[in-house]
PDB file of C-alpha atoms and ligand atoms in Angstrom:
ATOM      1  CA  MET U   1     -32.477  -8.470   5.889  1.00 74.00           C
ATOM      2  CA  GLN U   2     -30.523  -7.153   8.805  1.00 90.00           C
ATOM      3  CA  ASN U   3     -32.077  -5.492  11.878  1.00 95.00           C
ATOM      4  CA  ARG U   4     -30.600  -2.191  12.974  1.00 97.00           C
ATOM      5  CA  ASN U   5     -29.484  -3.742  16.360  1.00 97.00           C
ATOM      6  CA  ASP U   6     -27.933  -6.739  14.757  1.00 97.00           C
ATOM      7  CA  LYS U   7     -24.153  -7.019  14.305  1.00 97.00           C
ATOM      8  CA  CYS U   8     -23.144  -5.592  10.971  1.00 97.00           C
ATOM      9  CA  TRP U   9     -22.616  -8.019   7.971  1.00 97.00           C
ATOM     10  CA  CYS U  10     -19.152  -6.718   7.463  1.00 97.00           C
ATOM     11  CA  GLY U  11     -17.821  -8.376  10.533  1.00 96.00           C
ATOM     12  CA  SER U  12     -16.721  -5.130  12.226  1.00 96.00           C
ATOM     13  CA  GLY U  13     -18.442  -6.197  15.407  1.00 96.00           C
ATOM     14  CA  LEU U  14     -20.487  -2.945  15.464  1.00 97.00           C
ATOM     15  CA  LYS U  15     -24.290  -2.783  15.388  1.00 98.00           C
ATOM     16  CA  TYR U  16     -25.633  -2.568  11.866  1.00 98.00           C
ATOM     17  CA  LYS U  17     -27.171   0.898  12.544  1.00 98.00           C
ATOM     18  CA  LYS U  18     -23.756   2.213  13.586  1.00 98.00           C
ATOM     19  CA  CYS U  19     -21.984   0.626  10.676  1.00 97.00           C
ATOM     20  CA  HIS U  20     -23.104  -0.127   7.171  1.00 97.00           C
ATOM     21  CA  MET U  21     -26.898   0.661   7.524  1.00 97.00           C
ATOM     22  CA  GLU U  22     -26.791   4.149   6.227  1.00 97.00           C
ATOM     23  CA  MET U  23     -24.633   3.174   3.281  1.00 98.00           C
ATOM     24  CA  ASP U  24     -26.905   0.269   2.404  1.00 98.00           C
ATOM     25  CA  GLU U  25     -29.841   2.612   2.366  1.00 98.00           C
ATOM     26  CA  LYS U  26     -28.118   5.003   0.151  1.00 98.00           C
ATOM     27  CA  ILE U  27     -27.175   2.262  -2.323  1.00 98.00           C
ATOM     28  CA  ARG U  28     -30.916   1.023  -2.298  1.00 98.00           C
ATOM     29  CA  GLU U  29     -31.971   4.583  -3.268  1.00 98.00           C
ATOM     30  CA  HIS U  30     -29.642   4.556  -6.166  1.00 98.00           C
ATOM     31  CA  GLU U  31     -30.901   1.114  -7.206  1.00 98.00           C
ATOM     32  CA  LEU U  32     -34.533   2.248  -7.131  1.00 98.00           C
ATOM     33  CA  LYS U  33     -33.470   4.992  -9.590  1.00 97.00           C
ATOM     34  CA  GLY U  34     -32.434   2.208 -11.908  1.00 97.00           C
ATOM     35  CA  GLU U  35     -28.694   2.424 -11.483  1.00 98.00           C
ATOM     36  CA  ILE U  36     -26.280  -0.529 -11.454  1.00 98.00           C
ATOM     37  CA  VAL U  37     -25.197  -1.042  -7.848  1.00 98.00           C
ATOM     38  CA  PRO U  38     -22.594  -3.359  -6.331  1.00 98.00           C
ATOM     39  CA  ASP U  39     -23.558  -6.407  -4.414  1.00 97.00           C
ATOM     40  CA  ARG U  40     -22.167  -7.513  -1.055  1.00 95.00           C
ATOM     41  CA  PHE U  41     -19.378  -9.635  -2.653  1.00 97.00           C
ATOM     42  CA  THR U  42     -18.171  -6.523  -4.499  1.00 98.00           C
ATOM     43  CA  ILE U  43     -17.988  -4.398  -1.295  1.00 98.00           C
ATOM     44  CA  LYS U  44     -14.963  -5.605   0.822  1.00 98.00           C
ATOM     45  CA  THR U  45     -15.217  -6.036   4.593  1.00 98.00           C
ATOM     46  CA  PRO U  46     -12.521  -4.481   6.844  1.00 98.00           C
ATOM     47  CA  ASN U  47     -10.962  -7.851   7.284  1.00 98.00           C
ATOM     48  CA  GLU U  48     -10.872  -8.533   3.586  1.00 98.00           C
ATOM     49  CA  ILE U  49      -9.345  -5.127   2.866  1.00 98.00           C
ATOM     50  CA  GLU U  50      -6.622  -5.834   5.386  1.00 98.00           C
ATOM     51  CA  LYS U  51      -5.872  -9.154   3.718  1.00 98.00           C
ATOM     52  CA  ILE U  52      -5.849  -7.713   0.222  1.00 99.00           C
ATOM     53  CA  LYS U  53      -3.475  -4.974   1.302  1.00 98.00           C
ATOM     54  CA  GLU U  54      -1.128  -7.617   2.504  1.00 98.00           C
ATOM     55  CA  SER U  55      -1.266  -9.268  -0.827  1.00 99.00           C
ATOM     56  CA  ALA U  56      -0.702  -5.889  -2.519  1.00 99.00           C
ATOM     57  CA  LYS U  57       2.326  -5.229  -0.339  1.00 98.00           C
ATOM     58  CA  VAL U  58       4.067  -8.373  -1.816  1.00 99.00           C
ATOM     59  CA  ASN U  59       2.903  -7.303  -5.239  1.00 99.00           C
ATOM     60  CA  THR U  60       4.454  -3.841  -4.974  1.00 99.00           C
ATOM     61  CA  GLY U  61       7.600  -5.550  -3.567  1.00 99.00           C
ATOM     62  CA  VAL U  62       7.884  -7.661  -6.692  1.00 99.00           C
ATOM     63  CA  LEU U  63       7.642  -4.621  -8.922  1.00 99.00           C
ATOM     64  CA  ASP U  64      10.190  -2.713  -6.915  1.00 98.00           C
ATOM     65  CA  TYR U  65      12.531  -5.716  -6.858  1.00 98.00           C
ATOM     66  CA  ILE U  66      12.437  -6.458 -10.555  1.00 98.00           C
ATOM     67  CA  SER U  67      12.964  -2.906 -11.497  1.00 98.00           C
ATOM     68  CA  LYS U  68      16.560  -2.974 -10.811  1.00 98.00           C
ATOM     69  CA  TYR U  69      17.090  -5.797 -13.302  1.00 98.00           C
ATOM     70  CA  ILE U  70      14.987  -4.593 -16.183  1.00 98.00           C
ATOM     71  CA  LYS U  71      17.825  -3.478 -18.614  1.00 98.00           C
ATOM     72  CA  GLU U  72      19.067  -4.134 -22.149  1.00 98.00           C
ATOM     73  CA  GLY U  73      20.165  -7.720 -22.470  1.00 98.00           C
ATOM     74  CA  ILE U  74      17.856  -9.444 -19.947  1.00 98.00           C
ATOM     75  CA  THR U  75      15.361 -11.975 -21.296  1.00 99.00           C
ATOM     76  CA  THR U  76      11.691 -11.861 -20.384  1.00 99.00           C
ATOM     77  CA  GLU U  77      12.114 -15.359 -19.073  1.00 99.00           C
ATOM     78  CA  GLU U  78      14.653 -14.079 -16.584  1.00 99.00           C
ATOM     79  CA  ILE U  79      12.263 -11.390 -15.418  1.00 99.00           C
ATOM     80  CA  ASP U  80       9.644 -14.067 -14.892  1.00 99.00           C
ATOM     81  CA  LYS U  81      12.101 -16.243 -12.789  1.00 99.00           C
ATOM     82  CA  LEU U  82      12.767 -13.149 -10.560  1.00 99.00           C
ATOM     83  CA  VAL U  83       8.978 -12.498 -10.240  1.00 99.00           C
ATOM     84  CA  HIS U  84       8.424 -16.179  -9.231  1.00 99.00           C
ATOM     85  CA  SER U  85      11.204 -16.495  -6.757  1.00 98.00           C
ATOM     86  CA  TYR U  86      10.645 -13.139  -4.967  1.00 99.00           C
ATOM     87  CA  THR U  87       6.745 -13.968  -4.762  1.00 99.00           C
ATOM     88  CA  VAL U  88       7.306 -17.399  -3.374  1.00 98.00           C
ATOM     89  CA  GLU U  89      10.040 -16.249  -0.867  1.00 98.00           C
ATOM     90  CA  HIS U  90       7.407 -13.851   0.411  1.00 98.00           C
ATOM     91  CA  GLY U  91       4.857 -16.572   1.162  1.00 98.00           C
ATOM     92  CA  ALA U  92       2.728 -15.833  -1.966  1.00 99.00           C
ATOM     93  CA  ILE U  93       1.758 -17.284  -5.395  1.00 98.00           C
ATOM     94  CA  PRO U  94       2.045 -15.576  -8.718  1.00 99.00           C
ATOM     95  CA  ALA U  95      -1.612 -15.200  -9.753  1.00 99.00           C
ATOM     96  CA  PRO U  96      -0.966 -15.470 -13.559  1.00 98.00           C
ATOM     97  CA  LEU U  97       0.684 -18.921 -13.236  1.00 98.00           C
ATOM     98  CA  ASP U  98      -1.778 -21.590 -14.441  1.00 98.00           C
ATOM     99  CA  TYR U  99      -4.564 -18.972 -14.565  1.00 98.00           C
ATOM    100  CA  GLU U 100      -6.819 -20.244 -17.221  1.00 98.00           C
ATOM    101  CA  GLY U 101      -3.742 -22.007 -18.709  1.00 98.00           C
ATOM    102  CA  PHE U 102      -1.475 -18.957 -18.655  1.00 98.00           C
ATOM    103  CA  PRO U 103       1.984 -20.504 -18.604  1.00 98.00           C
ATOM    104  CA  LYS U 104       4.092 -17.956 -16.717  1.00 99.00           C
ATOM    105  CA  SER U 105       4.227 -15.886 -13.469  1.00 99.00           C
ATOM    106  CA  CYS U 106       3.766 -12.371 -15.017  1.00 99.00           C
ATOM    107  CA  CYS U 107       2.963 -10.787 -18.354  1.00 99.00           C
ATOM    108  CA  THR U 108       5.618  -8.977 -20.319  1.00 99.00           C
ATOM    109  CA  SER U 109       4.346  -6.875 -23.252  1.00 99.00           C
ATOM    110  CA  ILE U 110       6.854  -5.133 -25.527  1.00 99.00           C
ATOM    111  CA  ASN U 111       6.319  -2.294 -28.083  1.00 99.00           C
ATOM    112  CA  ASN U 112       3.246  -3.286 -30.228  1.00 99.00           C
ATOM    113  CA  GLU U 113       2.173  -5.929 -27.714  1.00 99.00           C
ATOM    114  CA  VAL U 114      -0.885  -4.566 -25.958  1.00 99.00           C
ATOM    115  CA  CYS U 115      -1.067  -6.902 -22.985  1.00 99.00           C
ATOM    116  CA  HIS U 116      -0.650 -10.557 -21.837  1.00 98.00           C
ATOM    117  CA  GLY U 117       2.753 -11.084 -23.476  1.00 99.00           C
ATOM    118  CA  ILE U 118       4.272 -14.340 -22.378  1.00 99.00           C
ATOM    119  CA  PRO U 119       7.814 -14.365 -20.964  1.00 99.00           C
ATOM    120  CA  SER U 120      10.271 -16.254 -23.042  1.00 98.00           C
ATOM    121  CA  ASP U 121      13.954 -17.048 -23.152  1.00 98.00           C
ATOM    122  CA  SER U 122      13.917 -16.016 -26.852  1.00 98.00           C
ATOM    123  CA  VAL U 123      12.913 -12.387 -26.110  1.00 98.00           C
ATOM    124  CA  VAL U 124      15.844 -10.258 -25.153  1.00 98.00           C
ATOM    125  CA  LEU U 125      15.266  -6.663 -24.211  1.00 98.00           C
ATOM    126  CA  LYS U 126      17.029  -4.264 -26.501  1.00 98.00           C
ATOM    127  CA  ASN U 127      17.872  -0.614 -26.515  1.00 98.00           C
ATOM    128  CA  GLY U 128      14.791   1.537 -27.427  1.00 98.00           C
ATOM    129  CA  ASP U 129      12.174  -1.026 -26.303  1.00 99.00           C
ATOM    130  CA  ILE U 130       9.277  -0.141 -24.051  1.00 99.00           C
ATOM    131  CA  ILE U 131       7.897  -2.918 -21.953  1.00 99.00           C
ATOM    132  CA  ASN U 132       5.039  -3.363 -19.582  1.00 99.00           C
ATOM    133  CA  VAL U 133       5.462  -5.816 -16.767  1.00 99.00           C
ATOM    134  CA  ASP U 134       2.213  -6.909 -15.247  1.00 99.00           C
ATOM    135  CA  ILE U 135       2.356  -8.461 -11.808  1.00 99.00           C
ATOM    136  CA  SER U 136      -0.432 -10.069  -9.833  1.00 99.00           C
ATOM    137  CA  THR U 137      -0.150 -11.907  -6.473  1.00 99.00           C
ATOM    138  CA  ILE U 138      -2.165 -14.284  -4.374  1.00 99.00           C
ATOM    139  CA  LYS U 139      -1.513 -14.105  -0.626  1.00 98.00           C
ATOM    140  CA  ASP U 140      -3.602 -16.177   1.827  1.00 98.00           C
ATOM    141  CA  GLY U 141      -6.160 -16.438  -0.957  1.00 98.00           C
ATOM    142  CA  TYR U 142      -6.430 -12.605  -1.573  1.00 99.00           C
ATOM    143  CA  TYR U 143      -5.495 -10.995  -5.011  1.00 99.00           C
ATOM    144  CA  SER U 144      -3.588  -7.956  -6.017  1.00 99.00           C
ATOM    145  CA  ASP U 145      -2.583  -6.644  -9.471  1.00 98.00           C
ATOM    146  CA  ALA U 146      -0.511  -3.787 -10.833  1.00 99.00           C
ATOM    147  CA  SER U 147       1.825  -2.989 -13.742  1.00 99.00           C
ATOM    148  CA  ARG U 148       4.445  -0.454 -14.811  1.00 99.00           C
ATOM    149  CA  MET U 149       6.284   0.532 -17.988  1.00 99.00           C
ATOM    150  CA  PHE U 150       9.981   0.345 -18.416  1.00 99.00           C
ATOM    151  CA  MET U 151      12.027   2.204 -21.047  1.00 98.00           C
ATOM    152  CA  ILE U 152      15.151   0.291 -22.201  1.00 98.00           C
ATOM    153  CA  GLY U 153      18.146   2.498 -22.752  1.00 98.00           C
ATOM    154  CA  GLU U 154      17.380   5.320 -25.133  1.00 98.00           C
ATOM    155  CA  VAL U 155      13.892   5.178 -26.530  1.00 98.00           C
ATOM    156  CA  SER U 156      12.460   7.320 -29.244  1.00 98.00           C
ATOM    157  CA  GLU U 157      10.770  10.610 -28.390  1.00 98.00           C
ATOM    158  CA  GLU U 158       7.359   9.239 -29.586  1.00 98.00           C
ATOM    159  CA  ALA U 159       7.742   6.160 -27.391  1.00 98.00           C
ATOM    160  CA  ARG U 160       8.707   8.199 -24.258  1.00 98.00           C
ATOM    161  CA  LYS U 161       5.746  10.561 -24.859  1.00 98.00           C
ATOM    162  CA  LEU U 162       3.291   7.532 -25.075  1.00 99.00           C
ATOM    163  CA  VAL U 163       4.638   6.055 -21.862  1.00 99.00           C
ATOM    164  CA  GLU U 164       4.256   9.425 -20.086  1.00 98.00           C
ATOM    165  CA  VAL U 165       0.771  10.160 -21.466  1.00 99.00           C
ATOM    166  CA  THR U 166      -0.374   6.642 -20.563  1.00 99.00           C
ATOM    167  CA  LYS U 167       0.750   7.161 -16.948  1.00 99.00           C
ATOM    168  CA  GLU U 168      -1.149  10.467 -16.950  1.00 99.00           C
ATOM    169  CA  CYS U 169      -4.200   8.635 -18.286  1.00 99.00           C
ATOM    170  CA  LEU U 170      -4.008   6.220 -15.201  1.00 99.00           C
ATOM    171  CA  GLU U 171      -3.544   9.191 -12.868  1.00 99.00           C
ATOM    172  CA  ILE U 172      -6.584  11.091 -14.379  1.00 98.00           C
ATOM    173  CA  GLY U 173      -8.650   7.862 -14.171  1.00 99.00           C
ATOM    174  CA  ILE U 174      -7.766   7.489 -10.481  1.00 99.00           C
ATOM    175  CA  GLU U 175      -8.742  11.009  -9.773  1.00 98.00           C
ATOM    176  CA  GLN U 176     -12.344  10.134 -10.767  1.00 98.00           C
ATOM    177  CA  VAL U 177     -12.670   7.457  -8.000  1.00 99.00           C
ATOM    178  CA  LYS U 178     -14.978   8.677  -5.230  1.00 98.00           C
ATOM    179  CA  PRO U 179     -18.029   7.175  -3.527  1.00 98.00           C
ATOM    180  CA  TRP U 180     -21.304   7.923  -5.291  1.00 98.00           C
ATOM    181  CA  GLY U 181     -19.706   8.567  -8.579  1.00 98.00           C
ATOM    182  CA  HIS U 182     -19.914   6.036 -11.330  1.00 98.00           C
ATOM    183  CA  ILE U 183     -17.486   3.760 -13.087  1.00 98.00           C
ATOM    184  CA  GLY U 184     -18.081   5.468 -16.444  1.00 98.00           C
ATOM    185  CA  ASP U 185     -16.490   8.589 -14.988  1.00 99.00           C
ATOM    186  CA  ILE U 186     -13.157   6.849 -15.099  1.00 99.00           C
ATOM    187  CA  GLY U 187     -13.372   5.791 -18.798  1.00 99.00           C
ATOM    188  CA  ALA U 188     -14.770   9.213 -19.865  1.00 99.00           C
ATOM    189  CA  ALA U 189     -11.844  11.033 -18.249  1.00 99.00           C
ATOM    190  CA  ILE U 190      -9.222   8.657 -19.748  1.00 99.00           C
ATOM    191  CA  GLN U 191     -10.670   8.634 -23.198  1.00 99.00           C
ATOM    192  CA  GLU U 192     -10.873  12.445 -23.287  1.00 98.00           C
ATOM    193  CA  TYR U 193      -7.301  12.924 -22.144  1.00 99.00           C
ATOM    194  CA  ALA U 194      -5.899  10.276 -24.536  1.00 99.00           C
ATOM    195  CA  GLU U 195      -7.927  11.331 -27.628  1.00 98.00           C
ATOM    196  CA  GLU U 196      -6.991  15.132 -27.067  1.00 98.00           C
ATOM    197  CA  ARG U 197      -3.412  14.139 -27.488  1.00 98.00           C
ATOM    198  CA  GLY U 198      -3.986  12.079 -30.691  1.00 98.00           C
ATOM    199  CA  TYR U 199      -3.837   8.635 -29.057  1.00 98.00           C
ATOM    200  CA  SER U 200      -6.466   5.911 -28.960  1.00 98.00           C
ATOM    201  CA  VAL U 201      -7.770   3.753 -26.075  1.00 99.00           C
ATOM    202  CA  VAL U 202      -7.987   0.042 -26.252  1.00 99.00           C
ATOM    203  CA  THR U 203     -11.575  -1.075 -25.599  1.00 98.00           C
ATOM    204  CA  MET U 204     -11.023  -4.823 -25.874  1.00 98.00           C
ATOM    205  CA  PHE U 205      -9.721  -5.109 -22.324  1.00 98.00           C
ATOM    206  CA  GLY U 206     -10.435  -3.167 -19.129  1.00 98.00           C
ATOM    207  CA  GLY U 207      -9.826  -2.892 -15.345  1.00 98.00           C
ATOM    208  CA  HIS U 208     -11.727  -5.109 -12.989  1.00 98.00           C
ATOM    209  CA  GLY U 209     -13.000  -5.712  -9.480  1.00 98.00           C
ATOM    210  CA  ILE U 210     -10.326  -7.690  -7.564  1.00 98.00           C
ATOM    211  CA  GLY U 211      -9.770  -9.112  -4.009  1.00 98.00           C
ATOM    212  CA  ASN U 212     -11.499 -12.295  -3.356  1.00 98.00           C
ATOM    213  CA  GLU U 213     -10.937 -13.377  -6.916  1.00 98.00           C
ATOM    214  CA  PHE U 214      -8.647 -12.208  -9.723  1.00 98.00           C
ATOM    215  CA  HIS U 215     -11.251 -10.813 -11.932  1.00 98.00           C
ATOM    216  CA  GLU U 216     -14.528  -9.656 -10.312  1.00 98.00           C
ATOM    217  CA  GLU U 217     -17.292  -7.118 -11.034  1.00 98.00           C
ATOM    218  CA  PRO U 218     -17.257  -4.399 -12.099  1.00 98.00           C
ATOM    219  CA  PHE U 219     -15.540  -4.246 -15.592  1.00 98.00           C
ATOM    220  CA  VAL U 220     -13.716  -0.903 -15.566  1.00 99.00           C
ATOM    221  CA  SER U 221     -13.798   0.378 -19.276  1.00 98.00           C
ATOM    222  CA  HIS U 222     -11.132   2.907 -20.158  1.00 99.00           C
ATOM    223  CA  VAL U 223     -13.577   4.710 -22.467  1.00 98.00           C
ATOM    224  CA  GLY U 224     -17.105   5.648 -21.725  1.00 98.00           C
ATOM    225  CA  ARG U 225     -19.528   8.369 -20.535  1.00 98.00           C
ATOM    226  CA  ARG U 226     -19.808  10.130 -17.192  1.00 98.00           C
ATOM    227  CA  ASP U 227     -22.654   9.123 -14.805  1.00 98.00           C
ATOM    228  CA  THR U 228     -22.943   5.717 -16.336  1.00 98.00           C
ATOM    229  CA  GLY U 229     -21.883   2.285 -15.214  1.00 98.00           C
ATOM    230  CA  MET U 230     -21.816   0.885 -11.674  1.00 98.00           C
ATOM    231  CA  LEU U 231     -22.071   3.184  -8.687  1.00 98.00           C
ATOM    232  CA  MET U 232     -18.947   3.538  -6.659  1.00 98.00           C
ATOM    233  CA  VAL U 233     -19.292   2.690  -3.035  1.00 98.00           C
ATOM    234  CA  PRO U 234     -16.846   2.665  -0.171  1.00 98.00           C
ATOM    235  CA  GLY U 235     -15.219  -0.712   0.204  1.00 98.00           C
ATOM    236  CA  MET U 236     -15.162  -1.430  -3.485  1.00 98.00           C
ATOM    237  CA  MET U 237     -11.828  -2.519  -4.931  1.00 98.00           C
ATOM    238  CA  PHE U 238     -10.851  -2.490  -8.651  1.00 99.00           C
ATOM    239  CA  THR U 239      -7.990  -1.929 -11.024  1.00 99.00           C
ATOM    240  CA  ILE U 240      -7.525   0.923 -13.556  1.00 99.00           C
ATOM    241  CA  GLU U 241      -5.165  -0.267 -16.260  1.00 99.00           C
ATOM    242  CA  PRO U 242      -5.379   1.855 -19.491  1.00 99.00           C
ATOM    243  CA  MET U 243      -3.811   0.486 -22.734  1.00 99.00           C
ATOM    244  CA  ILE U 244      -3.124   3.444 -25.003  1.00 99.00           C
ATOM    245  CA  ASN U 245      -2.056   3.112 -28.618  1.00 99.00           C
ATOM    246  CA  ILE U 246      -0.208   5.604 -30.791  1.00 98.00           C
ATOM    247  CA  GLY U 247      -2.319   4.397 -33.853  1.00 98.00           C
ATOM    248  CA  LYS U 248      -5.702   2.802 -33.932  1.00 98.00           C
ATOM    249  CA  PRO U 249      -7.393   1.093 -30.958  1.00 98.00           C
ATOM    250  CA  GLN U 250      -7.937  -2.310 -32.728  1.00 98.00           C
ATOM    251  CA  VAL U 251      -5.961  -5.334 -31.342  1.00 98.00           C
ATOM    252  CA  TYR U 252      -5.583  -8.969 -32.450  1.00 98.00           C
ATOM    253  CA  LEU U 253      -4.895 -12.029 -30.447  1.00 98.00           C
ATOM    254  CA  ASP U 254      -1.911 -14.290 -31.003  1.00 98.00           C
ATOM    255  CA  LYS U 255      -3.489 -17.500 -32.454  1.00 98.00           C
ATOM    256  CA  LYS U 256      -0.526 -19.669 -31.487  1.00 97.00           C
ATOM    257  CA  ASN U 257      -0.303 -18.849 -27.796  1.00 98.00           C
ATOM    258  CA  GLY U 258      -3.917 -17.750 -27.322  1.00 98.00           C
ATOM    259  CA  TRP U 259      -2.924 -14.923 -24.994  1.00 98.00           C
ATOM    260  CA  THR U 260      -0.835 -12.070 -26.361  1.00 98.00           C
ATOM    261  CA  SER U 261      -2.564  -9.141 -27.863  1.00 98.00           C
ATOM    262  CA  TYR U 262      -0.886  -6.894 -30.453  1.00 99.00           C
ATOM    263  CA  THR U 263      -2.006  -3.543 -32.070  1.00 99.00           C
ATOM    264  CA  LYS U 264      -3.597  -4.334 -35.388  1.00 98.00           C
ATOM    265  CA  ASP U 265      -1.789  -1.533 -37.167  1.00 98.00           C
ATOM    266  CA  GLY U 266       1.656  -2.360 -35.501  1.00 98.00           C
ATOM    267  CA  SER U 267       1.812   0.903 -33.693  1.00 98.00           C
ATOM    268  CA  LEU U 268       3.309   1.154 -30.084  1.00 99.00           C
ATOM    269  CA  SER U 269       1.093   0.586 -27.094  1.00 99.00           C
ATOM    270  CA  ALA U 270       1.604   1.278 -23.392  1.00 99.00           C
ATOM    271  CA  GLN U 271      -0.134   0.444 -20.138  1.00 99.00           C
ATOM    272  CA  TRP U 272       0.079   1.281 -16.491  1.00 99.00           C
ATOM    273  CA  GLU U 273      -2.020  -0.334 -13.681  1.00 98.00           C
ATOM    274  CA  HIS U 274      -2.988   0.460 -10.143  1.00 99.00           C
ATOM    275  CA  GLN U 275      -5.329  -1.169  -7.739  1.00 99.00           C
ATOM    276  CA  LEU U 276      -7.750   1.085  -5.933  1.00 98.00           C
ATOM    277  CA  LEU U 277      -9.896   1.070  -2.879  1.00 99.00           C
ATOM    278  CA  VAL U 278     -12.962   3.397  -2.816  1.00 98.00           C
ATOM    279  CA  THR U 279     -12.884   5.148   0.643  1.00 98.00           C
ATOM    280  CA  GLU U 280     -15.351   7.301   2.527  1.00 97.00           C
ATOM    281  CA  ASP U 281     -14.042  10.404   0.855  1.00 97.00           C
ATOM    282  CA  GLY U 282     -12.165   9.306  -2.311  1.00 98.00           C
ATOM    283  CA  TYR U 283      -9.735   6.564  -2.964  1.00 98.00           C
ATOM    284  CA  GLU U 284      -6.650   4.856  -1.697  1.00 98.00           C
ATOM    285  CA  ILE U 285      -4.026   3.385  -4.115  1.00 99.00           C
ATOM    286  CA  ILE U 286      -3.228   0.016  -2.388  1.00 98.00           C
ATOM    287  CA  SER U 287      -0.687  -1.000  -5.006  1.00 98.00           C
ATOM    288  CA  LYS U 288       1.812   1.701  -4.192  1.00 95.00           C
TER     289      LYS U 288
HETATM  290  N1  MF3 I 301      -3.610  -7.232 -15.155  1.00 72.78           N
HETATM  291  C1  MF3 I 301      -3.818  -8.222 -16.012  1.00 72.78           C
HETATM  292  C2  MF3 I 301      -5.293  -8.494 -16.244  1.00 72.78           C
HETATM  293  O1  MF3 I 301      -6.064  -8.256 -15.416  1.00 72.78           O
HETATM  294  C3  MF3 I 301      -3.105  -9.489 -15.575  1.00 72.78           C
HETATM  295  C4  MF3 I 301      -3.353 -10.646 -16.421  1.00 72.78           C
HETATM  296  S1  MF3 I 301      -2.575 -12.067 -15.825  1.00 72.78           S
HETATM  297  C5  MF3 I 301      -3.109 -13.283 -16.941  1.00 72.78           C
HETATM  298  O2  MF3 I 301      -5.751  -8.911 -17.313  1.00 72.78           O
HETATM  299  F1  MF3 I 301      -2.696 -14.336 -16.468  1.00 72.78           F
HETATM  300  F2  MF3 I 301      -4.420 -13.301 -17.003  1.00 72.78           F
HETATM  301  F3  MF3 I 301      -2.569 -13.114 -18.133  1.00 72.78           F
HETATM  302 CO1   CO I 302      -5.557  -6.409 -14.092  1.00 72.78          CO
END
């Protein structure tokens, strides 16, 4: 245990009593009430936050850069090449490449694909498609992760509406992020918003803690109940990345490639993702 006059564990250089002591005591109180609380690894130090933000800067740069090229006629392989070259030119590494055997530098998921679509030179974007491009970056060993939807040419009204509502689901999820709230608040808000509009929320995948590793604690479900799940504490960092279906929430995995998930009923699916930092008074979107 740390003494009050020791230097704080977070590396700020301040005395513990002037830095994280009060917060640690508050976390302990919640833990004694039986709540799930984050450990030290899950709470980022000021130095880690700075490094992760550097990573996120490149990650956002990738998304901005590729946006200009995502049009009818481009292959997802070409998108992947743009992601790879931009990332490497900015002194970073695409996190998906070789991650648990993933073969490419980003995920490209079209129409009824829910997530983890694999870029391929046989997949050409066509008028009316909706596509999620999911970008993750490692810079100096620190991880960042965000994704956006793109609508190709003229898309159907139902596809446009799905993309829009899914973005709103992300925004509403983000608004729940504040210290001393709970991770379950996020899923509850998203589920309520999506289901009220007749959509379903994929439960098979969720957001995740991120920073020192690609996927850390906590798991961030996009469905749930308020006041449940891990306590949110300043310095925590995680993604919110709701996958919303027009039809039913069930998904199936591509047996051939072992990665891509599709909606079971063939309906359209959309996803948007941001990476959040819990701050003293709310949140900061670091993937902006
Ligand atoms: N945002 C996605 C996730 O957290 C990125 C997956 S990259 C992959 O699942 F390599 F794992 F596919
Ligand atoms: Co993610």
